PDB file of C-alpha atoms in Angstrom:
ATOM      1  CA  MET A   1     -19.294  23.895  -7.304  1.00  0.00           C
ATOM      2  CA  SER A   2     -17.574  20.783  -8.258  1.00  0.00           C
ATOM      3  CA  VAL A   3     -18.781  17.951 -10.346  1.00  0.00           C
ATOM      4  CA  PRO A   4     -17.954  15.184 -10.239  1.00  0.00           C
ATOM      5  CA  HIS A   5     -15.627  13.336 -12.871  1.00  0.00           C
ATOM      6  CA  HIS A   6     -16.791  10.177 -14.743  1.00  0.00           C
ATOM      7  CA  HIS A   7     -14.125   7.575 -15.922  1.00  0.00           C
ATOM      8  CA  THR A   8     -15.747   6.617 -19.306  1.00  0.00           C
ATOM      9  CA  PRO A   9     -14.146   2.918 -19.877  1.00  0.00           C
ATOM     10  CA  ALA A  10     -11.869   4.301 -22.284  1.00  0.00           C
ATOM     11  CA  GLN A  11     -10.428   6.362 -20.025  1.00  0.00           C
ATOM     12  CA  SER A  12     -10.542   3.389 -17.373  1.00  0.00           C
ATOM     13  CA  ARG A  13      -8.662   1.339 -20.371  1.00  0.00           C
ATOM     14  CA  ARG A  14      -6.212   4.030 -20.854  1.00  0.00           C
ATOM     15  CA  ALA A  15      -5.138   4.108 -16.898  1.00  0.00           C
ATOM     16  CA  LEU A  16      -4.560   0.625 -16.698  1.00  0.00           C
ATOM     17  CA  LEU A  17      -2.553   0.453 -20.152  1.00  0.00           C
ATOM     18  CA  ARG A  18      -0.268   3.224 -18.554  1.00  0.00           C
ATOM     19  CA  ALA A  19      -0.330   1.762 -14.778  1.00  0.00           C
ATOM     20  CA  SER A  20       0.857  -1.865 -16.428  1.00  0.00           C
ATOM     21  CA  GLY A  21       3.452  -0.217 -18.861  1.00  0.00           C
ATOM     22  CA  LEU A  22       4.951   1.565 -16.082  1.00  0.00           C
ATOM     23  CA  ALA A  23       5.567  -1.302 -14.300  1.00  0.00           C
ATOM     24  CA  GLY A  24       6.929  -3.321 -17.062  1.00  0.00           C
ATOM     25  CA  LEU A  25       9.254  -0.536 -17.409  1.00  0.00           C
ATOM     26  CA  VAL A  26      10.380  -1.436 -13.583  1.00  0.00           C
ATOM     27  CA  MET A  27      11.115  -4.642 -14.402  1.00  0.00           C
ATOM     28  CA  ALA A  28      12.870  -4.217 -17.565  1.00  0.00           C
ATOM     29  CA  GLY A  29      14.930  -1.113 -15.784  1.00  0.00           C
ATOM     30  CA  SER A  30      15.626  -3.904 -12.591  1.00  0.00           C
ATOM     31  CA  ALA A  31      16.745  -6.474 -14.915  1.00  0.00           C
ATOM     32  CA  VAL A  32      19.197  -4.329 -17.094  1.00  0.00           C
ATOM     33  CA  ALA A  33      20.497  -3.185 -14.454  1.00  0.00           C
ATOM     34  CA  THR A  34      21.613  -6.151 -12.659  1.00  0.00           C
ATOM     35  CA  GLY A  35      25.315  -6.187 -13.797  1.00  0.00           C
ATOM     36  CA  SER A  36      27.322  -8.186 -16.021  1.00  0.00           C
ATOM     37  CA  ALA A  37      28.021 -11.618 -16.809  1.00  0.00           C
ATOM     38  CA  GLN A  38      30.278 -13.954 -15.063  1.00  0.00           C
ATOM     39  CA  ALA A  39      32.532 -16.591 -16.253  1.00  0.00           C
ATOM     40  CA  ALA A  40      31.784 -18.756 -13.170  1.00  0.00           C
ATOM     41  CA  PRO A  41      29.460 -19.317 -10.633  1.00  0.00           C
ATOM     42  CA  ALA A  42      30.875 -18.032  -7.296  1.00  0.00           C
ATOM     43  CA  HIS A  43      28.641 -20.208  -5.031  1.00  0.00           C
ATOM     44  CA  ALA A  44      27.018 -23.520  -6.316  1.00  0.00           C
ATOM     45  CA  GLY A  45      23.289 -22.440  -6.838  1.00  0.00           C
ATOM     46  CA  ASP A  46      23.843 -18.642  -7.996  1.00  0.00           C
ATOM     47  CA  VAL A  47      22.263 -18.074 -11.080  1.00  0.00           C
ATOM     48  CA  GLN A  48      24.412 -15.996 -13.984  1.00  0.00           C
ATOM     49  CA  ARG A  49      23.647 -13.364 -16.293  1.00  0.00           C
ATOM     50  CA  VAL A  50      24.092 -12.522 -19.730  1.00  0.00           C
ATOM     51  CA  ASP A  51      22.878 -10.376 -22.295  1.00  0.00           C
ATOM     52  CA  THR A  52      23.065 -12.818 -25.440  1.00  0.00           C
ATOM     53  CA  VAL A  53      23.621 -16.334 -26.603  1.00  0.00           C
ATOM     54  CA  ALA A  54      26.873 -15.770 -28.254  1.00  0.00           C
ATOM     55  CA  GLU A  55      27.938 -14.576 -24.569  1.00  0.00           C
ATOM     56  CA  LEU A  56      26.312 -17.835 -23.060  1.00  0.00           C
ATOM     57  CA  ARG A  57      27.618 -19.806 -25.809  1.00  0.00           C
ATOM     58  CA  ALA A  58      31.269 -18.434 -24.752  1.00  0.00           C
ATOM     59  CA  LEU A  59      30.970 -19.116 -20.731  1.00  0.00           C
ATOM     60  CA  ASN A  60      33.702 -21.281 -19.342  1.00  0.00           C
ATOM     61  CA  THR A  61      31.507 -24.326 -18.563  1.00  0.00           C
ATOM     62  CA  THR A  62      34.095 -26.208 -16.955  1.00  0.00           C
ATOM     63  CA  PRO A  63      33.825 -24.622 -13.153  1.00  0.00           C
ATOM     64  CA  PHE A  64      29.907 -25.371 -13.662  1.00  0.00           C
ATOM     65  CA  GLU A  65      27.527 -27.885 -11.514  1.00  0.00           C
ATOM     66  CA  ASP A  66      25.114 -30.140 -13.414  1.00  0.00           C
ATOM     67  CA  GLY A  67      22.315 -27.974 -13.109  1.00  0.00           C
ATOM     68  CA  ALA A  68      23.888 -24.416 -13.426  1.00  0.00           C
ATOM     69  CA  GLN A  69      21.204 -21.731 -13.697  1.00  0.00           C
ATOM     70  CA  VAL A  70      21.898 -19.135 -16.472  1.00  0.00           C
ATOM     71  CA  LEU A  71      19.172 -16.128 -17.420  1.00  0.00           C
ATOM     72  CA  VAL A  72      19.673 -14.497 -20.730  1.00  0.00           C
ATOM     73  CA  ALA A  73      18.526 -11.271 -21.337  1.00  0.00           C
ATOM     74  CA  GLY A  74      17.954 -11.482 -25.202  1.00  0.00           C
ATOM     75  CA  TYR A  75      19.314 -13.546 -28.197  1.00  0.00           C
ATOM     76  CA  HIS A  76      20.806 -11.202 -30.082  1.00  0.00           C
ATOM     77  CA  ALA A  77      20.589  -7.926 -27.808  1.00  0.00           C
ATOM     78  CA  PRO A  78      18.572  -7.772 -24.271  1.00  0.00           C
ATOM     79  CA  GLY A  79      14.966  -7.018 -24.615  1.00  0.00           C
ATOM     80  CA  ASP A  80      15.016  -8.472 -28.279  1.00  0.00           C
ATOM     81  CA  GLY A  81      12.362 -10.665 -27.212  1.00  0.00           C
ATOM     82  CA  GLY A  82      14.703 -13.992 -26.817  1.00  0.00           C
ATOM     83  CA  ALA A  83      15.274 -13.733 -23.167  1.00  0.00           C
ATOM     84  CA  MET A  84      15.535 -17.181 -21.879  1.00  0.00           C
ATOM     85  CA  ALA A  85      16.612 -19.155 -18.338  1.00  0.00           C
ATOM     86  CA  VAL A  86      18.831 -21.972 -19.203  1.00  0.00           C
ATOM     87  CA  ARG A  87      20.111 -24.728 -16.960  1.00  0.00           C
ATOM     88  CA  TRP A  88      23.638 -26.348 -17.817  1.00  0.00           C
ATOM     89  CA  ASP A  89      23.230 -30.494 -18.131  1.00  0.00           C
ATOM     90  CA  LYS A  90      27.164 -31.656 -17.796  1.00  0.00           C
ATOM     91  CA  LYS A  91      25.662 -35.442 -19.607  1.00  0.00           C
ATOM     92  CA  SER A  92      23.974 -33.710 -22.223  1.00  0.00           C
ATOM     93  CA  ASP A  93      25.035 -34.930 -25.674  1.00  0.00           C
ATOM     94  CA  THR A  94      22.386 -33.206 -27.921  1.00  0.00           C
ATOM     95  CA  ALA A  95      23.402 -31.141 -31.126  1.00  0.00           C
ATOM     96  CA  HIS A  96      22.801 -27.150 -30.732  1.00  0.00           C
ATOM     97  CA  ASN A  97      19.656 -26.457 -32.622  1.00  0.00           C
ATOM     98  CA  GLY A  98      20.134 -22.811 -31.615  1.00  0.00           C
ATOM     99  CA  GLY A  99      16.618 -22.502 -29.676  1.00  0.00           C
ATOM    100  CA  THR A 100      15.717 -25.810 -26.733  1.00  0.00           C
ATOM    101  CA  VAL A 101      19.460 -26.556 -26.989  1.00  0.00           C
ATOM    102  CA  ILE A 102      22.483 -24.146 -26.663  1.00  0.00           C
ATOM    103  CA  ALA A 103      25.688 -25.695 -26.539  1.00  0.00           C
ATOM    104  CA  PRO A 104      29.143 -24.141 -25.596  1.00  0.00           C
TER     105      PRO A 104
END
C-alpha cells in the first residue's frame, strides 16, 4: 500500500529555489561559453562581448559605428556582479567616471 506524499511549504520552497538556481547556472554558463572579445564588429549591429571593463577600455574603437553595443561579463572579473551592456557614442566628450561613463 502506498501512502501519498504531501509537500510542506518548506519542501516546495526548496524545490523552487533548486529549479531557479539551475536555470541561473544554465544562463550563466551560456554567457561564459559565448566566446572571447573581438577588436571590431564583424558586421554593423553585431554585439561585442568582453570579460571586464579593462578589456572594454582596451578595445580599438576606431571602426565602431555610433551606437555599437558591447556586453561586459563583469567589472574586474566575469560574474563579479559588475556585468553591463554599454553603447558607443562617438560624439560623447563626457569624462570617464568608472560607472555610468566608460571611456577608452
